[in-house]
Tab-separated table of C-alpha atoms in Angstrom:
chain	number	residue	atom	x	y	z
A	1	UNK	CA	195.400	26.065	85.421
A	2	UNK	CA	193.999	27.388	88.626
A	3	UNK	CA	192.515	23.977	89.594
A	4	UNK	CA	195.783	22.288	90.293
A	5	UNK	CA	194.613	19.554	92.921
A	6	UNK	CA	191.026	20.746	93.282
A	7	UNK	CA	189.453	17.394	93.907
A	8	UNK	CA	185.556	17.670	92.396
A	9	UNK	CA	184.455	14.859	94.803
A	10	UNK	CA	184.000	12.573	92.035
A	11	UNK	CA	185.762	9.530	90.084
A	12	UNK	CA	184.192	9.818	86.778
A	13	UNK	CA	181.079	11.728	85.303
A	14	UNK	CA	177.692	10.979	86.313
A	15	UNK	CA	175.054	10.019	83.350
A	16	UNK	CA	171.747	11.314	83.475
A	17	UNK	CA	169.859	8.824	85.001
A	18	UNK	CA	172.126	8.902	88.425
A	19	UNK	CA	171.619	12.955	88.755
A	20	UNK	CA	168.630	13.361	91.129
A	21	UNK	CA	165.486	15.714	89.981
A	22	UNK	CA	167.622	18.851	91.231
A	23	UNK	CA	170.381	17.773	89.633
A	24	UNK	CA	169.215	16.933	86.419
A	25	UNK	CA	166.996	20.844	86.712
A	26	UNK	CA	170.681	22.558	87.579
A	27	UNK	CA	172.330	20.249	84.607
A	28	UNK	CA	169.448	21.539	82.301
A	29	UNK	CA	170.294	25.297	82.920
A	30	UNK	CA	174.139	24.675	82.960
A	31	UNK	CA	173.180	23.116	79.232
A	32	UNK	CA	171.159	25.933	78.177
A	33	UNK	CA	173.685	28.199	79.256
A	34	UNK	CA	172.046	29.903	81.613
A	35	UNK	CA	174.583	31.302	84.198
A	36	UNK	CA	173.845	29.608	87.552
A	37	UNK	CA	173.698	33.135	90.451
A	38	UNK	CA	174.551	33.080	93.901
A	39	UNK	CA	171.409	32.519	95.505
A	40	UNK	CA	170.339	29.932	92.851
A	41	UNK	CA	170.694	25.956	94.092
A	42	UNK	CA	173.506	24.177	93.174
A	43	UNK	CA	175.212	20.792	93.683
A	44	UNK	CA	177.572	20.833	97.079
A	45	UNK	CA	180.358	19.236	94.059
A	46	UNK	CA	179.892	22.379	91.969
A	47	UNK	CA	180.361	24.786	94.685
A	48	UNK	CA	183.380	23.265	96.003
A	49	UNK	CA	184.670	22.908	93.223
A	50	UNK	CA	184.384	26.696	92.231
A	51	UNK	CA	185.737	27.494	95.557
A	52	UNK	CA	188.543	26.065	95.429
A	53	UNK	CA	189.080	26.998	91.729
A	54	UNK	CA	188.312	30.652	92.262
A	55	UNK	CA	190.262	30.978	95.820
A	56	UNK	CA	193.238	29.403	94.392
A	57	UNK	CA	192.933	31.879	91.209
A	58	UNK	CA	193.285	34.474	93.748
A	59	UNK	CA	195.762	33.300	95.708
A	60	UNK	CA	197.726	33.320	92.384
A	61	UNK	CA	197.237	37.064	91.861
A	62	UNK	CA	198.664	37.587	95.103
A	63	UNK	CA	201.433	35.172	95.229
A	64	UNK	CA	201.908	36.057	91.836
A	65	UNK	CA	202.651	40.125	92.919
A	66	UNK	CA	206.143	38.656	94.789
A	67	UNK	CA	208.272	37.650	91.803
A	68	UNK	CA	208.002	40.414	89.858
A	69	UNK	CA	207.665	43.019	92.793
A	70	UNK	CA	210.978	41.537	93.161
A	71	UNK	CA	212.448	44.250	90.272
A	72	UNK	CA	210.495	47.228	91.180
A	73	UNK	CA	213.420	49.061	93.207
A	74	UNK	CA	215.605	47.731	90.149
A	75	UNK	CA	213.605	48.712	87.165
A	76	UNK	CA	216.133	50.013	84.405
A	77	UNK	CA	214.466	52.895	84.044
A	78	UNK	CA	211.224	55.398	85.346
A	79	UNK	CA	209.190	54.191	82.841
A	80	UNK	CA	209.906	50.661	82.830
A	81	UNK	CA	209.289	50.715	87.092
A	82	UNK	CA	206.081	52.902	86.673
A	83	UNK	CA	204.521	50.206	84.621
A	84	UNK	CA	205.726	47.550	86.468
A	85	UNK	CA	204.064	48.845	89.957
A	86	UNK	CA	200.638	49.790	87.364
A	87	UNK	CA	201.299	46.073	86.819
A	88	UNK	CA	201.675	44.555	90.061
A	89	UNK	CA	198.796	47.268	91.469
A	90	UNK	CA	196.659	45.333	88.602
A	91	UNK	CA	197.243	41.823	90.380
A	92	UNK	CA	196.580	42.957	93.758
A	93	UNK	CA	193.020	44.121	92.348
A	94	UNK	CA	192.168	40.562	90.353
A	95	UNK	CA	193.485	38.874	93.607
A	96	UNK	CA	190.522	41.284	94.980
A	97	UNK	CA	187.836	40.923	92.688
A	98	UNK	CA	188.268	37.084	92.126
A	99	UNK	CA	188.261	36.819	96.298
A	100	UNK	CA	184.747	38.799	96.225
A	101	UNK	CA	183.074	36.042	93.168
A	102	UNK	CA	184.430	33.320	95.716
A	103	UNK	CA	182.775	35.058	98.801
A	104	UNK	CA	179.434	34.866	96.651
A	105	UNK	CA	179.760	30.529	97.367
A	106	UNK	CA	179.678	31.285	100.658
A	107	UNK	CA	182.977	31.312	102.340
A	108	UNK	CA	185.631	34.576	103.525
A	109	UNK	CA	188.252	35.906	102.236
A	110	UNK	CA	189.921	35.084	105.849
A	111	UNK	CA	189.330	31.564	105.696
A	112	UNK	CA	190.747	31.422	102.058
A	113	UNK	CA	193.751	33.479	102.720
A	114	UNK	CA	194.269	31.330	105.884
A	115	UNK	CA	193.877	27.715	104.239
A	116	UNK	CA	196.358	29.126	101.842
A	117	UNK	CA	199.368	30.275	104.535
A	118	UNK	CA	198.515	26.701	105.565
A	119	UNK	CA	199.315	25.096	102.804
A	120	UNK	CA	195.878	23.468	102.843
A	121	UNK	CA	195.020	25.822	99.265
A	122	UNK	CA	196.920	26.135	96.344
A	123	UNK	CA	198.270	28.655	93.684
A	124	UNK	CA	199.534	28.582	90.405
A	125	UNK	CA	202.501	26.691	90.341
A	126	UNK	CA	204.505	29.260	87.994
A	127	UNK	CA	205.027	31.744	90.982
A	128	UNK	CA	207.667	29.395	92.494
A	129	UNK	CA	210.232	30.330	90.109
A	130	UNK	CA	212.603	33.099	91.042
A	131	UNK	CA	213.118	36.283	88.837
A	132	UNK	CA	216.942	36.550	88.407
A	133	UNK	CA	217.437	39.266	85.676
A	134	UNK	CA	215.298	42.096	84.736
A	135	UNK	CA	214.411	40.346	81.698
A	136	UNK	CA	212.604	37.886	83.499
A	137	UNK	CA	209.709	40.537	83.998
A	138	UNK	CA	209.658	40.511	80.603
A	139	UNK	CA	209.367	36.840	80.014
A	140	UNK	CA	206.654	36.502	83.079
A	141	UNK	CA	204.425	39.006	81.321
A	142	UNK	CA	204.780	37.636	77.576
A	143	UNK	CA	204.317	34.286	78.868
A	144	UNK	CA	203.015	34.180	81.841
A	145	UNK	CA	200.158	36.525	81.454
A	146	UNK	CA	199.800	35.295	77.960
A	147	UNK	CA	198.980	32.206	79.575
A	148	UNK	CA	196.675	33.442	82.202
A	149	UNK	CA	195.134	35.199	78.923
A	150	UNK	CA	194.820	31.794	76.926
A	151	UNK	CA	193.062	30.541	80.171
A	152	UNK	CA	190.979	33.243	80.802
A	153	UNK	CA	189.226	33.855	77.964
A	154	UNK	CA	187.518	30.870	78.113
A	155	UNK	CA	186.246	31.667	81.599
A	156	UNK	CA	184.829	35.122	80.780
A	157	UNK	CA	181.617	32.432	79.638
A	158	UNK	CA	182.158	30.089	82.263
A	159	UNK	CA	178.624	29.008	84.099
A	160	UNK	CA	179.349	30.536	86.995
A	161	UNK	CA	178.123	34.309	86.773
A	162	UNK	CA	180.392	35.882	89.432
A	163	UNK	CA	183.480	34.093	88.160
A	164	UNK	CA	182.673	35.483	84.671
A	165	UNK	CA	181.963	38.797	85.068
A	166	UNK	CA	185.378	39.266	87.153
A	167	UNK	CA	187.002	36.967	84.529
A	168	UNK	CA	185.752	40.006	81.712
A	169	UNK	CA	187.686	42.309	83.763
A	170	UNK	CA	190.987	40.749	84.357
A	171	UNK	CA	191.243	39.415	80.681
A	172	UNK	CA	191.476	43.154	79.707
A	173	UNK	CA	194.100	44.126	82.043
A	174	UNK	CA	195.834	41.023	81.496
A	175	UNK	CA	195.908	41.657	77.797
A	176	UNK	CA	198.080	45.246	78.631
A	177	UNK	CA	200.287	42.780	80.827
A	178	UNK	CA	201.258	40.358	77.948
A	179	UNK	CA	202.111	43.119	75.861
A	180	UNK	CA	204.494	45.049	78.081
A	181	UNK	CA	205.898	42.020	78.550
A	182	UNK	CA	206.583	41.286	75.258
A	183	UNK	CA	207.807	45.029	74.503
A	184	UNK	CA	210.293	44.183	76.772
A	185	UNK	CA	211.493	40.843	75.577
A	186	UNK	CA	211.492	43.086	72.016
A	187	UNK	CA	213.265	45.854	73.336
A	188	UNK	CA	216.439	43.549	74.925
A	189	UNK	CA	215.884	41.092	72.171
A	190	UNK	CA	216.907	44.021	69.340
A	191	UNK	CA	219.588	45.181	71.806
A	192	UNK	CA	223.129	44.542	72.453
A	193	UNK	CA	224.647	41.109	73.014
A	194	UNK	CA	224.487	40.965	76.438
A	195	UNK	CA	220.790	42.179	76.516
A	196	UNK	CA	219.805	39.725	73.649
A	197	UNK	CA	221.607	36.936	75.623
A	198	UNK	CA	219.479	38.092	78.811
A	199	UNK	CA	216.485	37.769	76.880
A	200	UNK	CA	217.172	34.304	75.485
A	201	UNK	CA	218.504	33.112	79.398
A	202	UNK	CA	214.834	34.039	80.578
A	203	UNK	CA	212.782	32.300	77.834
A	204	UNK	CA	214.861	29.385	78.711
A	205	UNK	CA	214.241	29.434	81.709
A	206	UNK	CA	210.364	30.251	81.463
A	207	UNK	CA	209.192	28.203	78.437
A	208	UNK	CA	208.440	24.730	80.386
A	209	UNK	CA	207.179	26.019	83.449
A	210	UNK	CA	204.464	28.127	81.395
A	211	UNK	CA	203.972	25.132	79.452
A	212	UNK	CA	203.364	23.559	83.115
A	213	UNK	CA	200.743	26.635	83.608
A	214	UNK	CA	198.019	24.784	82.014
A	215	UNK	CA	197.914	21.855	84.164
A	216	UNK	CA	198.470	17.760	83.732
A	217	UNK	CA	197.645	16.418	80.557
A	218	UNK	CA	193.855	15.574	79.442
A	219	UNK	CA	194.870	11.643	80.215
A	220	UNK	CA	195.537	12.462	84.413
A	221	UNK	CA	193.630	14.796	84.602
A	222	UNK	CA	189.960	13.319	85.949
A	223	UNK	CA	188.322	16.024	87.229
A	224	UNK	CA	188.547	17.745	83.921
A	225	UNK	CA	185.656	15.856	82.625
A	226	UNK	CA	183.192	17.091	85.474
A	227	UNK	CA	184.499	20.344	85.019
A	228	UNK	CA	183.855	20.462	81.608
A	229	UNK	CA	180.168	19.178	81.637
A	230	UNK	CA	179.422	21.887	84.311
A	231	UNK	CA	180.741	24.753	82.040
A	232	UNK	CA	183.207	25.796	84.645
A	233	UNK	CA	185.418	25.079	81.958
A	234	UNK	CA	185.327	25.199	78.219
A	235	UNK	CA	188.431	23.446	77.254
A	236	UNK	CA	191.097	20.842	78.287
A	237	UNK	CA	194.085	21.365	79.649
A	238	UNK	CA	196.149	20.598	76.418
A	239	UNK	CA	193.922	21.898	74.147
A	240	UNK	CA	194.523	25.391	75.733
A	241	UNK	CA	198.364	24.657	75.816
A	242	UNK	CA	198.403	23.571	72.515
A	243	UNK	CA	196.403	27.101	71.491
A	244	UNK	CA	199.582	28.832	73.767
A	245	UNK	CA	201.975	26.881	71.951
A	246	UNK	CA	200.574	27.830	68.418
A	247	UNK	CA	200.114	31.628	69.425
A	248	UNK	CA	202.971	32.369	71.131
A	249	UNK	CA	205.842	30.207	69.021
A	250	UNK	CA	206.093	32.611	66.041
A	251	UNK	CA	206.059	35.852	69.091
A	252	UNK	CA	209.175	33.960	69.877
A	253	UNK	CA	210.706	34.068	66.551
A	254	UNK	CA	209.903	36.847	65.926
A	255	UNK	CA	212.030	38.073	68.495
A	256	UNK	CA	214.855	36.133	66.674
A	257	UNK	CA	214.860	34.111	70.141
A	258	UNK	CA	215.156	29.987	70.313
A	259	UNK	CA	212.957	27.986	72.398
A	260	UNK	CA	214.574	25.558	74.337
A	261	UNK	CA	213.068	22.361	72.645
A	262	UNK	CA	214.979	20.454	70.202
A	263	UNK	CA	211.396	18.779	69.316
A	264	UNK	CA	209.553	21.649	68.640
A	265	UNK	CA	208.598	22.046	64.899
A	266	UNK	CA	205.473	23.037	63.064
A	267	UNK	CA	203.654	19.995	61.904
A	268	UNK	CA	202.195	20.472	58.612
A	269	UNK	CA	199.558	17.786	58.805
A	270	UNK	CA	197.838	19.005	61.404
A	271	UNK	CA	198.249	22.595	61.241
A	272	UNK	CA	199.917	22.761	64.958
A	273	UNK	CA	203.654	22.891	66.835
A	274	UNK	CA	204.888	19.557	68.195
A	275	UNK	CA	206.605	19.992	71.055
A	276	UNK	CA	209.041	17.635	73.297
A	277	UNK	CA	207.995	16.063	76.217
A	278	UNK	CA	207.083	17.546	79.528
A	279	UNK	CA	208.726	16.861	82.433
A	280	UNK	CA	205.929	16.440	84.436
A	281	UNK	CA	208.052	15.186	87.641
A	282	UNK	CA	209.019	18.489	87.833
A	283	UNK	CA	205.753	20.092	87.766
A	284	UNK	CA	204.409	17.663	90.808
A	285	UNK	CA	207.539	18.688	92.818
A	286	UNK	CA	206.292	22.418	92.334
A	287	UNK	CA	202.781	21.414	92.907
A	288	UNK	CA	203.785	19.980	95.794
A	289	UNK	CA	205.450	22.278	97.880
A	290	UNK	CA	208.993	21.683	96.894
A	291	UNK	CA	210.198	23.846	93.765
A	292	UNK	CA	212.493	26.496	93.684
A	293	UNK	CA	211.089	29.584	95.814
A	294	UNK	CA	207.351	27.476	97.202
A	295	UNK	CA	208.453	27.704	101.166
A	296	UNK	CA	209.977	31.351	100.679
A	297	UNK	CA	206.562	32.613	98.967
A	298	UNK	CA	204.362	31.394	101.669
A	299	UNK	CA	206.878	32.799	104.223
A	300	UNK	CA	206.782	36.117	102.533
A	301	UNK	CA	203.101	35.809	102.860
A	302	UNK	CA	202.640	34.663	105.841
A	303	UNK	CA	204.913	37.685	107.771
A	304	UNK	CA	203.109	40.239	105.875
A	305	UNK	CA	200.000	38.593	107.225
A	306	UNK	CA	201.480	38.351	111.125
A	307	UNK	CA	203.679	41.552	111.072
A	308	UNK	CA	200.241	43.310	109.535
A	309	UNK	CA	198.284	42.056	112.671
A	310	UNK	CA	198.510	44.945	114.515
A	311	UNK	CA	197.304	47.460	111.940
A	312	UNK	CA	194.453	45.855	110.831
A	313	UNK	CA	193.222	45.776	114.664
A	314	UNK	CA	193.795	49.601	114.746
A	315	UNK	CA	191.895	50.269	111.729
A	316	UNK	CA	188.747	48.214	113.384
A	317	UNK	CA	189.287	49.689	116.570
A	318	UNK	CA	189.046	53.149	114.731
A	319	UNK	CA	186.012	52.473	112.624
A	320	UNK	CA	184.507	51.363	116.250
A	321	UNK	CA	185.397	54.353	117.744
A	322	UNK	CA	183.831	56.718	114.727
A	323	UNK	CA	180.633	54.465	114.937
A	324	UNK	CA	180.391	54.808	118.665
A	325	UNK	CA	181.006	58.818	118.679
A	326	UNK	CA	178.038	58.614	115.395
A	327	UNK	CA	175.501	56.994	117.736
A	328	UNK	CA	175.971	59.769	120.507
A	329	UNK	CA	175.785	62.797	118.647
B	1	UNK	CA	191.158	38.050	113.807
B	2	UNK	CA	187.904	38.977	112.315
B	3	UNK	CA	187.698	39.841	108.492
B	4	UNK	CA	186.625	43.506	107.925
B	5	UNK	CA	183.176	43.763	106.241
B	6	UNK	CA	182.113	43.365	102.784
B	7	UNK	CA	181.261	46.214	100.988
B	8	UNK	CA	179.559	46.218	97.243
B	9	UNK	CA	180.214	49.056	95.003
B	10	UNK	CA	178.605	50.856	92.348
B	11	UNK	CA	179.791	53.088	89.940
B	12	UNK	CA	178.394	55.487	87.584
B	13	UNK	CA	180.401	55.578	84.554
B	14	UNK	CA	180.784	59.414	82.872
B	15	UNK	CA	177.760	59.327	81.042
B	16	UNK	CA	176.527	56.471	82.594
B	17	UNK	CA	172.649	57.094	83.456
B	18	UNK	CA	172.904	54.933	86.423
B	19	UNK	CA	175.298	53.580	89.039
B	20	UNK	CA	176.197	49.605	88.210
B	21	UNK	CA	177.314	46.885	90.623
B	22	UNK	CA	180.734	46.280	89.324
B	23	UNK	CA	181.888	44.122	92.548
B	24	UNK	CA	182.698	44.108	96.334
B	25	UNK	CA	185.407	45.258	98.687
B	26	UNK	CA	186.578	44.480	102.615
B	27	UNK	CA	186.902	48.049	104.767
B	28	UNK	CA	186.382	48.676	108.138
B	29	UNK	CA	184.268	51.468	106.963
B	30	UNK	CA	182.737	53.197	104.346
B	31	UNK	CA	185.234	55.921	103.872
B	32	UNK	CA	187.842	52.977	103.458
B	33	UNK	CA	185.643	51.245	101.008
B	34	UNK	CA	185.185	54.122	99.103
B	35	UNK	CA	188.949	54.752	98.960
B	36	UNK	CA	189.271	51.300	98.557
B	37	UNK	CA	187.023	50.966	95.485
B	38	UNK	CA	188.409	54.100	93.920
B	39	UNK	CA	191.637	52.236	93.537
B	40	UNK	CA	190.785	48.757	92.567
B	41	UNK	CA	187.380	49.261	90.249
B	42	UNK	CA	188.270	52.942	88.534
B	43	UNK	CA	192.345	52.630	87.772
B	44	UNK	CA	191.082	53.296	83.598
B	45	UNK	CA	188.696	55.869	83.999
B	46	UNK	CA	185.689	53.601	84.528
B	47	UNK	CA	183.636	56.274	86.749
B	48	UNK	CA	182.896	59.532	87.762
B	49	UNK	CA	180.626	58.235	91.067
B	50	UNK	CA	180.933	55.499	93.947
B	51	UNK	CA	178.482	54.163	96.240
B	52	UNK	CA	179.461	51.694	98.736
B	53	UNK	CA	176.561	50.042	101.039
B	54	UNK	CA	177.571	47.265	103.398
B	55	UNK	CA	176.426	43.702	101.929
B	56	UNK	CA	174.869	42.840	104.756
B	57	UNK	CA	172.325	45.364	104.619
B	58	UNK	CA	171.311	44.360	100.946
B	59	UNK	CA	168.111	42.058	100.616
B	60	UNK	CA	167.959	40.215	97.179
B	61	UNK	CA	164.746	38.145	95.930
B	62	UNK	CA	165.029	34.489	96.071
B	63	UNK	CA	165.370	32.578	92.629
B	64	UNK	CA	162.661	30.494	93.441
B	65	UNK	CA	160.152	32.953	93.611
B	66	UNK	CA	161.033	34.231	90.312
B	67	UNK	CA	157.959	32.921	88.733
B	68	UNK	CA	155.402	34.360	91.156
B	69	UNK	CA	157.494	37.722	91.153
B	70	UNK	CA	158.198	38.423	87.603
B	71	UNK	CA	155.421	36.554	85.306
B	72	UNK	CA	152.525	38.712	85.686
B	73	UNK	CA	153.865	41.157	84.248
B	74	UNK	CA	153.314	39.352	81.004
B	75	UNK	CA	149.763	38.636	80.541
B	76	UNK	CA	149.572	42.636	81.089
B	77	UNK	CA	150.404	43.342	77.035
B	78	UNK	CA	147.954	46.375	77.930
B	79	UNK	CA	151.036	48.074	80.073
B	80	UNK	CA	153.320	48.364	76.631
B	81	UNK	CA	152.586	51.466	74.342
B	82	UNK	CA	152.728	49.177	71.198
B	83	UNK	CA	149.480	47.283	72.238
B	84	UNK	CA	147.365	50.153	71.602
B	85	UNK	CA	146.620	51.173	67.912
B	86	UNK	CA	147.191	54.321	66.022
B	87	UNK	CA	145.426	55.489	62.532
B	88	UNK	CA	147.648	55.943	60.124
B	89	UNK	CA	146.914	59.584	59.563
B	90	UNK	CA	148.364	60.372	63.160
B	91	UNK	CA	151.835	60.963	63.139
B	92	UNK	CA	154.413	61.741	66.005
B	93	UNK	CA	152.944	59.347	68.397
């Protein structure tokens, strides 16, 4: 879900006999499951492909801090706002660690963050949705972060070792971001009609696009394949929506909420939901550039970044100051 | 602009033995990392110490001299307390 767009370089999946001698060695240990380190050789396709994968991961963290710092000054109450801004603080520290696992291929964090206010990188298309009622927050973290979480988990083993030890981290935080979400959703969802109502609006409103989280389906999606025989990632697309779907359908009812698919019923035969079809045109609008809030994200971004100039120079100029008055005493 | 520098912590966890690499950070010095570190690798308790050292000033050994670094060690079975052989009738060692 964080590889939205991330060409791999390649068509279709090399056999055996094309990979060169270094290659085929890398391939081996990939096979063996032997995590591949910074310093250790790898393909120029692997390493951009992790780039791109991990940079936009963290661009999603960050992005990802806007919608939902959106309700901090109008949290319904102390406690609800002081574990919303434990929340958002959370994001802004995966954004943080998953920029440091991308540094280890090589590039910096300033040419990420810049290729991103340039629309040149990517992040996860769910953040271009707007948060219109407070029990939005509740949807993003019950199914938004339960998402991420269905995602994640997976990558804790992915081949790359940076990517996987920050992955370990995040799932666990993530985990206490589903379930305040879902608190929420439980709290308005056994509350009075206009709270239950609320409640039902936002999973309305939030049940395709996290759907969308997880990416085109297995049949468009080419780079999958590649991705999949370097370990970088352990399942499809819709085999970790479908795993969503399962998990998170009886949360809903549970809640005593509807989800806003006539099509959706549990299929006896083979043990999974069905659901209705995708609208997938939507999700390449998003991708894009052009859903609901894509241009005001970057702008926020971008102004924090510019307006922000000025103190970042006087924080260098101070730490050159200290280091200069150091060397003379 | 120029990015800040990079920064790798460690932390000791409360009855950790030793301090653990658990990540990096960009300050423009090392009180910033530290402060820096303090809030993004210890929000749940995680340590009770923080080193910061600038990345640049860390020397790793290469992967490909792994072999000629690391496999002497095991044709020395003498080094290892097991390889040496105790009667029966001595105890406590």
């Amino acid at each position: 879900m964080y590889s939205q767009l991330v060409d791999t370089g390649t068509k279709r999946v090399l056999s055996d006999e094309e990979l060169s001698e270094r290659e085929r060695t890398f391939q081996n240990k990939v096979d063996a499951d032997i995590r591949i380190e910074p310093k250790d050789w790898m393909p120029e396709k692997y390493r951009n492909t992790l780039i791109r994968q991990i940079a936009q991961h963290a661009h999603s963290e960050i992005v990802g801090m806007l919608p939902e710092g959106n309700w901090i000054t109008r949290a319904p109450s102390l406690r609800r706002k002081l574990i919303l801004l434990a929340k958002v603080q959370d994001e802004a520290g995966h954004g943080l660690y998953l920029y440091s696992a991308a540094e280890t291929l090589g590039v910096s964090r300033e040419e990420l963050v810049q290729a991103l206010h340039d629309g040149r990188m990517k992040y996860s298309s769910i953040f271009n949705y707007p948060t219109l009622t407070w029990a939005d927050v509740g949807a993003i973290g019950w199914l938004v972060d339960g998402a991420a979480v269905t995602n994640q988990i997976p990558l804790c083993r992915c081949s790359y070792g940076p990517y996987a030890r920050a992955m370990i981290r995040v799932c666990k935080e993530e985990s206490f971001h589903q379930r305040q979400g879902y608190e929420i959703m439980l709290e308005l969802s056994r509350g009075n009609a206009e709270q239950k109502r609320m409640a039902q609006d936002a999973l309305n409103r939030w049940w395709w696009p996290s759907l969308m989280m997880f990416g085109p389906p297995d049949a468009d999606s080419v780079h999958t394949q590649q991705s999949m025989r370097w370990k970088i990632k352990r399942h499809t697309n819709d085999e970790l929506r479908q795993r969503f779907i399962d998990q998170t359908v009886p949360q809903g009812h549970y809640l005593g909420l509807t989800f806003p698919d006539p099509d959706l019923k549990w299929n006896e035969e083979t043990g999974h939901y069905d659901i209705g079809e995708i609208d997938w045109s939507e999700f390449w609008d998003v991708v894009k550039g052009n859903g609901p809030c894509n241009r005001e994200r970057i702008r926020a971004r971008r102004d924090a970044y510019d307006n922000g100039a000025w103190v970042r120079e006087a924080a260098a100029a101070h730490a050159e100051k200290q280091r200069q008055r150091r060397e003379v005493a | 602009m120029k990015d800040w520098p990079l920064w790798e912590v460690f932390i000791r966890s409360k009855h950790g033995l030793g301090h653990k690499h658990v990540g990096s950070i960009h300050a423009t010095d090392g009180q910033m990392a530290i402060e820096n570190a303090r809030d993004v690798y210890t929000r749940r308790n995680e340590g009770a110490s923080i080193w910061v050292v600038r990345s640049e000033d860390i020397v790793s050994s290469s992967p490909g001299d792994k072999d000629i670094l690391f496999e002497p060690s095991e044709d020395k079975v003498y080094r290892h307390p097991t390889f040496y052989e105790v009667p029966d009738d001595v105890e406590n060692m």
